[in-house]
Every structure is written in structure tokens, then in C-alpha cells.
PDB file of C-alpha atoms and ligand atoms in Angstrom:
ATOM      1  CA  MET A1058       2.098   8.418  31.226  1.00  0.00           C
ATOM      2  CA  ARG A1059       0.259   9.186  27.993  1.00  0.00           C
ATOM      3  CA  LEU A1060       0.650   5.756  26.342  1.00  0.00           C
ATOM      4  CA  PRO A1061       0.621   3.280  29.227  1.00  0.00           C
ATOM      5  CA  ASP A1062       1.344  -0.251  28.000  1.00  0.00           C
ATOM      6  CA  ARG A1063       0.261   0.639  24.476  1.00  0.00           C
ATOM      7  CA  ILE A1064       1.751  -1.464  21.682  1.00  0.00           C
ATOM      8  CA  ALA A1065       3.172   0.788  18.971  1.00  0.00           C
ATOM      9  CA  LEU A1066       4.572  -0.299  15.608  1.00  0.00           C
ATOM     10  CA  ILE A1067       6.740   2.297  13.855  1.00  0.00           C
ATOM     11  CA  THR A1068       8.093   1.871  10.337  1.00  0.00           C
ATOM     12  CA  GLY A1069      11.320   3.631   9.461  1.00  0.00           C
ATOM     13  CA  GLY A1070      12.035   3.548  13.183  1.00  0.00           C
ATOM     14  CA  GLY A1071      15.780   2.987  12.839  1.00  0.00           C
ATOM     15  CA  ARG A1072      16.788   6.639  12.619  1.00  0.00           C
ATOM     16  CA  GLY A1073      15.579  10.186  12.192  1.00  0.00           C
ATOM     17  CA  ILE A1074      11.934  11.032  12.851  1.00  0.00           C
ATOM     18  CA  GLY A1075      10.918   7.394  13.433  1.00  0.00           C
ATOM     19  CA  ARG A1076      13.593   6.828  16.062  1.00  0.00           C
ATOM     20  CA  ALA A1077      12.691  10.060  17.880  1.00  0.00           C
ATOM     21  CA  VAL A1078       8.993   9.108  17.934  1.00  0.00           C
ATOM     22  CA  ALA A1079       9.775   5.558  19.056  1.00  0.00           C
ATOM     23  CA  LEU A1080      11.865   6.752  22.014  1.00  0.00           C
ATOM     24  CA  ALA A1081       9.238   9.381  22.968  1.00  0.00           C
ATOM     25  CA  PHE A1082       6.480   6.740  22.885  1.00  0.00           C
ATOM     26  CA  ALA A1083       8.611   4.465  25.094  1.00  0.00           C
ATOM     27  CA  ARG A1084       9.142   7.291  27.598  1.00  0.00           C
ATOM     28  CA  GLU A1085       5.347   7.628  27.751  1.00  0.00           C
ATOM     29  CA  GLY A1086       4.885   3.927  28.557  1.00  0.00           C
ATOM     30  CA  ALA A1087       4.515   2.239  25.173  1.00  0.00           C
ATOM     31  CA  HIS A1088       6.187  -0.997  24.065  1.00  0.00           C
ATOM     32  CA  LEU A1089       7.687  -0.741  20.605  1.00  0.00           C
ATOM     33  CA  ALA A1090       8.015  -2.733  17.403  1.00  0.00           C
ATOM     34  CA  VAL A1091      10.553  -0.914  15.236  1.00  0.00           C
ATOM     35  CA  ALA A1092      10.730  -1.786  11.523  1.00  0.00           C
ATOM     36  CA  ALA A1093      13.189  -0.795   8.774  1.00  0.00           C
ATOM     37  CA  ARG A1094      15.549  -2.521   6.319  1.00  0.00           C
ATOM     38  CA  THR A1095      18.794  -1.879   8.210  1.00  0.00           C
ATOM     39  CA  SER A1096      18.810  -4.439  11.015  1.00  0.00           C
ATOM     40  CA  ALA A1097      21.713  -2.799  12.886  1.00  0.00           C
ATOM     41  CA  GLU A1098      19.679   0.430  13.230  1.00  0.00           C
ATOM     42  CA  VAL A1099      16.449  -1.205  14.425  1.00  0.00           C
ATOM     43  CA  GLU A1100      18.474  -3.348  16.886  1.00  0.00           C
ATOM     44  CA  THR A1101      20.106  -0.174  18.251  1.00  0.00           C
ATOM     45  CA  VAL A1102      16.783   1.610  18.691  1.00  0.00           C
ATOM     46  CA  ALA A1103      15.297  -1.519  20.281  1.00  0.00           C
ATOM     47  CA  GLY A1104      18.174  -1.461  22.782  1.00  0.00           C
ATOM     48  CA  GLU A1105      17.455   2.215  23.559  1.00  0.00           C
ATOM     49  CA  VAL A1106      13.781   1.387  24.124  1.00  0.00           C
ATOM     50  CA  ARG A1107      14.720  -1.426  26.503  1.00  0.00           C
ATOM     51  CA  ARG A1108      16.999   0.884  28.471  1.00  0.00           C
ATOM     52  CA  LEU A1109      13.900   3.091  28.964  1.00  0.00           C
ATOM     53  CA  GLY A1110      12.253   0.103  30.655  1.00  0.00           C
ATOM     54  CA  ARG A1111       9.962  -0.935  27.848  1.00  0.00           C
ATOM     55  CA  GLU A1112       9.767  -4.029  25.656  1.00  0.00           C
ATOM     56  CA  ALA A1113      11.078  -3.780  22.114  1.00  0.00           C
ATOM     57  CA  LEU A1114      10.841  -5.887  18.983  1.00  0.00           C
ATOM     58  CA  PRO A1115      13.262  -5.006  16.154  1.00  0.00           C
ATOM     59  CA  LEU A1116      11.916  -5.995  12.731  1.00  0.00           C
ATOM     60  CA  THR A1117      13.936  -6.073   9.518  1.00  0.00           C
ATOM     61  CA  CYS A1118      11.357  -5.358   6.830  1.00  0.00           C
ATOM     62  CA  ASP A1119      10.955  -3.662   3.468  1.00  0.00           C
ATOM     63  CA  VAL A1120       7.590  -1.916   3.715  1.00  0.00           C
ATOM     64  CA  ALA A1121       7.035  -2.267  -0.031  1.00  0.00           C
ATOM     65  CA  ASP A1122       7.013  -6.073   0.185  1.00  0.00           C
ATOM     66  CA  GLU A1123       3.649  -7.474   1.260  1.00  0.00           C
ATOM     67  CA  ALA A1124       5.014 -10.825   2.428  1.00  0.00           C
ATOM     68  CA  GLN A1125       7.521  -8.997   4.675  1.00  0.00           C
ATOM     69  CA  VAL A1126       4.853  -6.635   5.997  1.00  0.00           C
ATOM     70  CA  LYS A1127       2.535  -9.543   6.766  1.00  0.00           C
ATOM     71  CA  ALA A1128       5.335 -11.352   8.575  1.00  0.00           C
ATOM     72  CA  ALA A1129       6.248  -8.217  10.539  1.00  0.00           C
ATOM     73  CA  VAL A1130       2.661  -7.691  11.740  1.00  0.00           C
ATOM     74  CA  ALA A1131       2.391 -11.392  12.588  1.00  0.00           C
ATOM     75  CA  ALA A1132       5.600 -11.119  14.657  1.00  0.00           C
ATOM     76  CA  VAL A1133       4.162  -8.128  16.551  1.00  0.00           C
ATOM     77  CA  LEU A1134       0.913  -9.994  17.278  1.00  0.00           C
ATOM     78  CA  GLU A1135       2.804 -13.084  18.394  1.00  0.00           C
ATOM     79  CA  ARG A1136       5.011 -11.072  20.740  1.00  0.00           C
ATOM     80  CA  PHE A1137       2.503  -8.536  22.096  1.00  0.00           C
ATOM     81  CA  GLY A1138      -0.950  -9.911  21.195  1.00  0.00           C
ATOM     82  CA  ARG A1139      -2.216  -6.684  19.649  1.00  0.00           C
ATOM     83  CA  VAL A1140      -1.272  -3.402  17.921  1.00  0.00           C
ATOM     84  CA  ASP A1141      -2.676  -0.161  19.356  1.00  0.00           C
ATOM     85  CA  ILE A1142      -0.666   2.370  17.385  1.00  0.00           C
ATOM     86  CA  LEU A1143       0.812   2.254  13.883  1.00  0.00           C
ATOM     87  CA  VAL A1144       3.114   5.008  12.614  1.00  0.00           C
ATOM     88  CA  ASN A1145       3.756   4.726   8.859  1.00  0.00           C
ATOM     89  CA  ASN A1146       6.969   6.749   8.763  1.00  0.00           C
ATOM     90  CA  ALA A1147       9.274   4.881   6.346  1.00  0.00           C
ATOM     91  CA  GLY A1148       9.997   7.052   3.328  1.00  0.00           C
ATOM     92  CA  ILE A1149      12.450   7.836   0.538  1.00  0.00           C
ATOM     93  CA  SER A1150      12.914  10.583  -2.010  1.00  0.00           C
ATOM     94  CA  SER A1151      15.222  11.651  -4.806  1.00  0.00           C
ATOM     95  CA  LEU A1152      15.565  14.966  -6.618  1.00  0.00           C
ATOM     96  CA  ARG A1153      15.077  14.688 -10.391  1.00  0.00           C
ATOM     97  CA  PRO A1154      13.471  16.757 -13.136  1.00  0.00           C
ATOM     98  CA  LEU A1155      10.201  15.127 -14.108  1.00  0.00           C
ATOM     99  CA  HIS A1156      11.336  14.227 -17.611  1.00  0.00           C
ATOM    100  CA  GLY A1157      14.376  12.424 -16.176  1.00  0.00           C
ATOM    101  CA  ILE A1158      12.635  10.194 -13.603  1.00  0.00           C
ATOM    102  CA  PRO A1159      13.240   6.554 -14.548  1.00  0.00           C
ATOM    103  CA  LEU A1160      10.059   4.511 -14.310  1.00  0.00           C
ATOM    104  CA  ALA A1161      11.744   2.243 -11.753  1.00  0.00           C
ATOM    105  CA  SER A1162      12.529   5.217  -9.514  1.00  0.00           C
ATOM    106  CA  TRP A1163       8.931   6.540  -9.810  1.00  0.00           C
ATOM    107  CA  GLU A1164       7.551   3.099  -8.952  1.00  0.00           C
ATOM    108  CA  ARG A1165       9.918   2.551  -6.051  1.00  0.00           C
ATOM    109  CA  THR A1166       9.029   5.918  -4.499  1.00  0.00           C
ATOM    110  CA  LEU A1167       5.308   5.136  -4.677  1.00  0.00           C
ATOM    111  CA  ALA A1168       5.906   1.561  -3.482  1.00  0.00           C
ATOM    112  CA  VAL A1169       7.763   2.645  -0.335  1.00  0.00           C
ATOM    113  CA  ASN A1170       5.941   5.852   0.597  1.00  0.00           C
ATOM    114  CA  LEU A1171       2.382   5.031  -0.456  1.00  0.00           C
ATOM    115  CA  THR A1172       2.019   1.274  -0.908  1.00  0.00           C
ATOM    116  CA  GLY A1173       4.063   0.637   2.225  1.00  0.00           C
ATOM    117  CA  SER A1174       1.574   2.681   4.264  1.00  0.00           C
ATOM    118  CA  PHE A1175      -1.332   0.897   2.622  1.00  0.00           C
ATOM    119  CA  LEU A1176       0.169  -2.541   3.341  1.00  0.00           C
ATOM    120  CA  PHE A1177       0.742  -1.864   7.023  1.00  0.00           C
ATOM    121  CA  ILE A1178      -2.769  -0.406   7.422  1.00  0.00           C
ATOM    122  CA  LYS A1179      -4.203  -3.399   5.585  1.00  0.00           C
ATOM    123  CA  HIS A1180      -2.487  -5.934   7.823  1.00  0.00           C
ATOM    124  CA  VAL A1181      -3.044  -4.204  11.210  1.00  0.00           C
ATOM    125  CA  TRP A1182      -6.683  -3.351  10.424  1.00  0.00           C
ATOM    126  CA  LYS A1183      -8.406  -6.560  11.574  1.00  0.00           C
ATOM    127  CA  PRO A1184      -6.224  -6.916  14.683  1.00  0.00           C
ATOM    128  CA  MET A1185      -7.027  -3.291  15.542  1.00  0.00           C
ATOM    129  CA  GLN A1186     -10.746  -3.991  15.077  1.00  0.00           C
ATOM    130  CA  ARG A1187     -10.408  -6.831  17.613  1.00  0.00           C
ATOM    131  CA  ASN A1188      -8.729  -4.672  20.248  1.00  0.00           C
ATOM    132  CA  THR A1189     -10.297  -4.995  23.654  1.00  0.00           C
ATOM    133  CA  ARG A1190      -9.170  -1.431  24.210  1.00  0.00           C
ATOM    134  CA  PRO A1191     -11.388   0.135  21.537  1.00  0.00           C
ATOM    135  CA  GLY A1192      -9.750   0.525  18.169  1.00  0.00           C
ATOM    136  CA  GLY A1193      -6.391   2.081  17.496  1.00  0.00           C
ATOM    137  CA  SER A1194      -4.504   5.083  16.197  1.00  0.00           C
ATOM    138  CA  ILE A1195      -2.745   5.183  12.832  1.00  0.00           C
ATOM    139  CA  ILE A1196      -0.433   8.086  11.977  1.00  0.00           C
ATOM    140  CA  ASN A1197       0.881   8.476   8.442  1.00  0.00           C
ATOM    141  CA  VAL A1198       4.001  10.604   8.133  1.00  0.00           C
ATOM    142  CA  SER A1199       3.321  12.476   4.927  1.00  0.00           C
ATOM    143  CA  SER A1200       5.031  15.769   4.066  1.00  0.00           C
ATOM    144  CA  LEU A1201       4.364  19.351   3.046  1.00  0.00           C
ATOM    145  CA  GLY A1202       5.056  17.740  -0.316  1.00  0.00           C
ATOM    146  CA  GLY A1203       1.716  15.966   0.247  1.00  0.00           C
ATOM    147  CA  ARG A1204      -0.084  19.309   0.412  1.00  0.00           C
ATOM    148  CA  ARG A1205       1.839  21.347  -2.196  1.00  0.00           C
ATOM    149  CA  GLY A1206       3.987  20.835  -5.251  1.00  0.00           C
ATOM    150  CA  TYR A1207       7.739  21.253  -5.433  1.00  0.00           C
ATOM    151  CA  PRO A1208      10.073  21.158  -8.406  1.00  0.00           C
ATOM    152  CA  LEU A1209      12.222  17.999  -8.821  1.00  0.00           C
ATOM    153  CA  LEU A1210       9.985  16.118  -6.413  1.00  0.00           C
ATOM    154  CA  ALA A1211       7.107  14.921  -8.627  1.00  0.00           C
ATOM    155  CA  ALA A1212       7.347  11.258  -7.582  1.00  0.00           C
ATOM    156  CA  TYR A1213       7.762  12.138  -3.894  1.00  0.00           C
ATOM    157  CA  CYS A1214       4.869  14.638  -3.955  1.00  0.00           C
ATOM    158  CA  ALA A1215       2.623  12.182  -5.794  1.00  0.00           C
ATOM    159  CA  SER A1216       3.322   9.539  -3.171  1.00  0.00           C
ATOM    160  CA  LYS A1217       2.808  11.947  -0.269  1.00  0.00           C
ATOM    161  CA  TRP A1218      -0.462  13.341  -1.712  1.00  0.00           C
ATOM    162  CA  GLY A1219      -1.488   9.717  -2.101  1.00  0.00           C
ATOM    163  CA  GLN A1220      -0.757   9.114   1.575  1.00  0.00           C
ATOM    164  CA  ILE A1221      -3.147  11.924   2.466  1.00  0.00           C
ATOM    165  CA  GLY A1222      -5.870  10.384   0.270  1.00  0.00           C
ATOM    166  CA  LEU A1223      -5.233   7.047   1.973  1.00  0.00           C
ATOM    167  CA  THR A1224      -5.431   8.768   5.378  1.00  0.00           C
ATOM    168  CA  VAL A1225      -8.796  10.463   4.881  1.00  0.00           C
ATOM    169  CA  SER A1226     -10.298   7.417   3.192  1.00  0.00           C
ATOM    170  CA  ALA A1227      -9.102   5.005   5.897  1.00  0.00           C
ATOM    171  CA  ALA A1228     -10.326   7.442   8.545  1.00  0.00           C
ATOM    172  CA  GLU A1229     -13.864   7.168   7.170  1.00  0.00           C
ATOM    173  CA  GLU A1230     -13.648   3.376   7.120  1.00  0.00           C
ATOM    174  CA  GLY A1231     -12.226   3.318  10.621  1.00  0.00           C
ATOM    175  CA  LYS A1232     -14.980   5.364  12.304  1.00  0.00           C
ATOM    176  CA  PRO A1233     -17.275   2.426  13.143  1.00  0.00           C
ATOM    177  CA  TYR A1234     -14.343   0.658  14.861  1.00  0.00           C
ATOM    178  CA  ASN A1235     -12.701   3.576  16.694  1.00  0.00           C
ATOM    179  CA  ILE A1236      -9.708   3.218  14.442  1.00  0.00           C
ATOM    180  CA  ARG A1237      -8.442   6.769  14.024  1.00  0.00           C
ATOM    181  CA  VAL A1238      -6.270   7.625  11.034  1.00  0.00           C
ATOM    182  CA  ASN A1239      -4.419  10.943  10.862  1.00  0.00           C
ATOM    183  CA  ALA A1240      -1.401  12.301   9.070  1.00  0.00           C
ATOM    184  CA  ILE A1241       1.367  14.753   9.800  1.00  0.00           C
ATOM    185  CA  ALA A1242       2.861  16.831   7.019  1.00  0.00           C
ATOM    186  CA  PRO A1243       6.296  18.045   8.058  1.00  0.00           C
ATOM    187  CA  GLY A1244       8.426  20.569   6.271  1.00  0.00           C
ATOM    188  CA  LYS A1245      12.173  20.212   5.800  1.00  0.00           C
ATOM    189  CA  GLY A1246      13.788  18.202   8.566  1.00  0.00           C
ATOM    190  CA  ASP A1247      17.377  17.865   9.698  1.00  0.00           C
ATOM    191  CA  THR A1248      17.818  14.098   9.257  1.00  0.00           C
ATOM    192  CA  ALA A1249      19.753  11.752   6.996  1.00  0.00           C
ATOM    193  CA  PHE A1250      16.937  12.336   4.479  1.00  0.00           C
ATOM    194  CA  ARG A1251      18.394  15.736   3.531  1.00  0.00           C
ATOM    195  CA  ALA A1252      22.014  15.106   4.527  1.00  0.00           C
ATOM    196  CA  GLN A1253      23.272  15.596   0.959  1.00  0.00           C
ATOM    197  CA  ILE A1254      21.588  18.988   0.574  1.00  0.00           C
ATOM    198  CA  LYS A1255      23.676  22.074   1.304  1.00  0.00           C
ATOM    199  CA  GLU A1256      21.417  24.429   3.283  1.00  0.00           C
ATOM    200  CA  ASP A1257      21.059  26.368   6.540  1.00  0.00           C
ATOM    201  CA  LYS A1258      20.356  23.465   8.894  1.00  0.00           C
ATOM    202  CA  SER A1259      19.387  25.858  11.693  1.00  0.00           C
ATOM    203  CA  ARG A1260      16.070  26.499   9.889  1.00  0.00           C
ATOM    204  CA  LEU A1261      15.113  22.829   9.623  1.00  0.00           C
ATOM    205  CA  LEU A1262      12.846  20.865  11.948  1.00  0.00           C
ATOM    206  CA  LYS A1263      14.755  18.546  14.282  1.00  0.00           C
ATOM    207  CA  ALA A1264      13.676  14.910  14.532  1.00  0.00           C
ATOM    208  CA  GLU A1265      12.369  15.668  18.049  1.00  0.00           C
ATOM    209  CA  ASP A1266      10.083  18.405  16.694  1.00  0.00           C
ATOM    210  CA  HIS A1267       7.823  15.725  15.261  1.00  0.00           C
ATOM    211  CA  VAL A1268       7.324  14.011  18.612  1.00  0.00           C
ATOM    212  CA  GLY A1269       4.675  16.219  20.250  1.00  0.00           C
ATOM    213  CA  VAL A1270       2.062  15.922  17.530  1.00  0.00           C
ATOM    214  CA  CYS A1271       2.620  12.174  17.133  1.00  0.00           C
ATOM    215  CA  LEU A1272       2.288  11.613  20.891  1.00  0.00           C
ATOM    216  CA  PHE A1273      -0.913  13.623  20.900  1.00  0.00           C
ATOM    217  CA  LEU A1274      -2.466  11.802  17.918  1.00  0.00           C
ATOM    218  CA  ALA A1275      -1.441   8.403  19.314  1.00  0.00           C
ATOM    219  CA  SER A1276      -2.918   9.102  22.745  1.00  0.00           C
ATOM    220  CA  ASP A1277      -6.455   9.072  24.089  1.00  0.00           C
ATOM    221  CA  GLU A1278      -6.257  12.871  24.199  1.00  0.00           C
ATOM    222  CA  ALA A1279      -6.978  12.724  20.455  1.00  0.00           C
ATOM    223  CA  ARG A1280      -9.794  10.163  20.743  1.00  0.00           C
ATOM    224  CA  TYR A1281     -12.218  12.439  18.895  1.00  0.00           C
ATOM    225  CA  ILE A1282      -9.774  13.320  16.118  1.00  0.00           C
ATOM    226  CA  THR A1283      -9.572  11.389  12.836  1.00  0.00           C
ATOM    227  CA  GLY A1284      -8.978  12.160   9.150  1.00  0.00           C
ATOM    228  CA  GLN A1285      -6.872  15.224   9.979  1.00  0.00           C
ATOM    229  CA  VAL A1286      -3.568  16.409   8.513  1.00  0.00           C
ATOM    230  CA  VAL A1287      -1.310  18.443  10.782  1.00  0.00           C
ATOM    231  CA  GLU A1288       1.311  20.596   9.043  1.00  0.00           C
ATOM    232  CA  LEU A1289       4.607  21.260  10.827  1.00  0.00           C
ATOM    233  CA  ASP A1290       7.157  23.766   9.661  1.00  0.00           C
ATOM    234  CA  TRP A1291       9.770  26.218  10.822  1.00  0.00           C
ATOM    235  CA  PHE A1292       7.910  29.489  11.214  1.00  0.00           C
ATOM    236  CA  GLY A1293      10.533  31.610  12.946  1.00  0.00           C
ATOM    237  CA  PRO A1294      12.160  34.740  11.568  1.00  0.00           C
ATOM    238  CA  PRO A1295      15.188  34.347   9.296  1.00  0.00           C
ATOM    239  CA  THR A1296      18.378  33.677  11.224  1.00  0.00           C
ATOM    240  CA  ALA A1297      21.001  36.431  11.123  1.00  0.00           C
ATOM    241  CA  ALA A1298      23.547  35.875   8.351  1.00  0.00           C
TER     242      ALA A1298
HETATM  243  N1  LIG B 710      13.462  14.995   6.662  1.00  0.00           N
HETATM  244  C1  LIG B 710      12.646  15.693   5.925  1.00  0.00           C
HETATM  245  O1  LIG B 710      12.980  16.763   5.373  1.00  0.00           O
HETATM  246  C2  LIG B 710      11.211  15.256   5.761  1.00  0.00           C
HETATM  247  C3  LIG B 710      10.238  16.225   5.405  1.00  0.00           C
HETATM  248  C4  LIG B 710       8.924  15.812   5.263  1.00  0.00           C
HETATM  249  C5  LIG B 710       8.562  14.499   5.465  1.00  0.00           C
HETATM  250  N2  LIG B 710       9.532  13.560   5.788  1.00  0.00           N
HETATM  251  C6  LIG B 710       9.115  12.180   5.929  1.00  0.00           C
HETATM  252  O2  LIG B 710       9.472  11.693   7.206  1.00  0.00           O
HETATM  253  C7  LIG B 710       9.669  10.297   7.134  1.00  0.00           C
HETATM  254  C8  LIG B 710      10.949   9.948   7.896  1.00  0.00           C
HETATM  255  O3  LIG B 710      12.021  10.603   7.253  1.00  0.00           O
HETATM  256  P1  LIG B 710      13.380  10.988   8.016  1.00  0.00           P
HETATM  257  O4  LIG B 710      13.589  12.424   7.738  1.00  0.00           O
HETATM  258  O5  LIG B 710      13.390  10.514   9.398  1.00  0.00           O
HETATM  259  O6  LIG B 710      14.392  10.187   7.111  1.00  0.00           O
HETATM  260  P2  LIG B 710      15.549   9.122   7.407  1.00  0.00           P
HETATM  261  O7  LIG B 710      16.360   9.562   8.563  1.00  0.00           O
HETATM  262  O8  LIG B 710      16.177   8.837   6.111  1.00  0.00           O
HETATM  263  O9  LIG B 710      14.700   7.834   7.886  1.00  0.00           O
HETATM  264  C9  LIG B 710      13.922   7.103   6.987  1.00  0.00           C
HETATM  265  C10 LIG B 710      13.544   5.775   7.620  1.00  0.00           C
HETATM  266  O10 LIG B 710      12.761   5.027   6.711  1.00  0.00           O
HETATM  267  C11 LIG B 710      13.320   3.725   6.533  1.00  0.00           C
HETATM  268  N3  LIG B 710      13.015   3.174   5.233  1.00  0.00           N
HETATM  269  C12 LIG B 710      13.281   3.707   4.016  1.00  0.00           C
HETATM  270  N4  LIG B 710      12.877   2.874   3.051  1.00  0.00           N
HETATM  271  C13 LIG B 710      12.331   1.798   3.661  1.00  0.00           C
HETATM  272  C14 LIG B 710      11.756   0.596   3.212  1.00  0.00           C
HETATM  273  N5  LIG B 710      11.617   0.307   1.904  1.00  0.00           N
HETATM  274  N6  LIG B 710      11.299  -0.276   4.132  1.00  0.00           N
HETATM  275  C15 LIG B 710      11.408  -0.036   5.457  1.00  0.00           C
HETATM  276  N7  LIG B 710      11.957   1.102   5.957  1.00  0.00           N
HETATM  277  C16 LIG B 710      12.411   1.996   5.058  1.00  0.00           C
HETATM  278  C17 LIG B 710      14.801   3.951   6.746  1.00  0.00           C
HETATM  279  O11 LIG B 710      15.479   2.767   7.112  1.00  0.00           O
HETATM  280  P3  LIG B 710      16.208   1.804   6.078  1.00  0.00           P
HETATM  281  O12 LIG B 710      16.886   2.651   5.035  1.00  0.00           O
HETATM  282  O13 LIG B 710      17.140   1.043   6.941  1.00  0.00           O
HETATM  283  O14 LIG B 710      15.127   0.934   5.526  1.00  0.00           O
HETATM  284  C18 LIG B 710      14.775   4.933   7.929  1.00  0.00           C
HETATM  285  O15 LIG B 710      14.619   4.232   9.138  1.00  0.00           O
HETATM  286  C19 LIG B 710       9.671   9.950   5.640  1.00  0.00           C
HETATM  287  O16 LIG B 710       8.429   9.362   5.297  1.00  0.00           O
HETATM  288  C20 LIG B 710       9.820  11.261   4.948  1.00  0.00           C
HETATM  289  O17 LIG B 710       9.205  11.302   3.681  1.00  0.00           O
HETATM  290  C21 LIG B 710      10.824  13.940   5.950  1.00  0.00           C
END
């Protein structure tokens, strides 16, 4: 087991990448707190975690709301006593030309993707510092849009670049406490996130393709790794038409 009895909190854990990572962590021995807004989805994933023999805490939470984030972290501490691993995975996006982005849409994208990550880091930080097992591992799910620019995705890219800045800054602050903070930057993935887009789905990452790197960064195998950004993308040859 690579995560024996670790306590992992995953935002956006109700479907897609977050669900795949939650189930993989459970298979490796972790107990899971799974947070998202749709209670039916987090309840379902919690049931799947329990069927793998681990404990699960479903949390209905909007990551952009500090009171809800604080309550979610408090619920995890009450149930499990500590947090060893945080995966900031909740995210949204919408495709719009820059001049047509309503301010509310811009602000909501930053609030969920960037401020949500900040709020969870803020509220798990002191509990992680107190861990008897030294420190903790925080993984921010950014995007290739956090490393490059793409048309129609200005708000999304700004939020995902911000997540990288948050990652490297928090990593520096975490060093004295063995709190490691890393990010992954996936390319296009075949999840509900891109369901509306007509494209060749065979060339997209599957949700499970994000599991290996997250398991590694969460585990003690990565105990000397912090402040890093791991890019993931589909590098194979074009599929035959
Ligand atoms: N799929 C891609 O092409 C791709 C590429 C690069 C990076 N990513 C990143 O990967 C992460 C996961 O995406 P995915 O592809 O797995 O998408 P997904 O299937 O749509 O899952 C997104 C998850 O985030 C949750 N979420 C959204 N807004 C939230 C909020 N305000 N509070 C709490 N939870 C919230 C959703 O649940 P609720 O709606 O129930 O809240 C859902 O569980 C995102 O950060 C995304 O930016 C995705």
C-alpha cells in the first residue's frame, strides 16, 4: 500500500478526475473526504470508497465559499483527526472571447479555480503543521492552460496560472513544516468538463490517466519533491482517420 491509513481530502471528487483519484487513493489504503456541490455524486463516490474497505466522508461544499470550506475542513478533522493529503481538483471553465466575458463569469472562474484552492490550503495548513506524521502533501490540479495561453479561455488560463503561482509560493512556505505543495497540469481530458465539445475523444486523457502522478505526489515516494508542476498530455501519434 502506498497511502496506508492516510487521510485524503479531494475537492471536485464527485466525478471525473477527482473521482478517479479518490478511488485510486482508497485502493492504496487512504480514507477519503470527498467534496463537491452535488451531494448525490459525493455520496455515490463515498459508497464506492467504502466498498473498497476504506472510510469515506461525503461533503457538500462550494469551494468558493470560505464558510463552507471552513466547515468542510472542520468536519474532516472531527471525523478523522487530521488531514494528510489535500487535492484541490474542483474546477470550471467556459469558452468565450475575451471581450465578451461578463465580469461575473470572470470572477466566478477565479473564485472556484483559484480562490477555492487558496481557501482549502489556508484551512488545512495549521492542521497539517500539527501532523504527528510530518507534514502533508497538497496537489493542485491546474491545467496546461496554467502554463500556456489558449483562445477563448482567458479567465480559465488566468485562474490556472494563478494556481501555479499559489503552488510554488505555498511550497516555499511549507518547507519548514514538511508540507509539500505540487501541481499537475493536464491537457484535454475526456470528462464531463469537455462533454459539450465535438472532438476526437480517443486523443484525450482519461480520468484514470491522472491517477499515477497524483498517487506519486501524495505518497512518501515524493517526500523530497515540492513546488513542482507536472504536465500530462496525449503524446501519441495521430489516430488513423
Ligand atoms: N477535463 C479536462 O479537459 C481538463 C484539462 C485540464 C485540467 N482540468 C482540471 O481538472 C479538474 C477536474 O476536472 P474534470 O475534468 O474532472 O471535470 P468534471 O468532471 O466537470 O469535474 C469537476 C468537479 O469539480 C466540482 N466542482 C465544480 N465547481 C465546484 C465548486 N464551486 N465547489 C465544489 N466543487 C466544484 C464538480 O462538482 P459539482 O459541479 O457537483 O460541484 C466536479 O466534481 C478541474 O480543475 C479542471 O480545470 C481538466
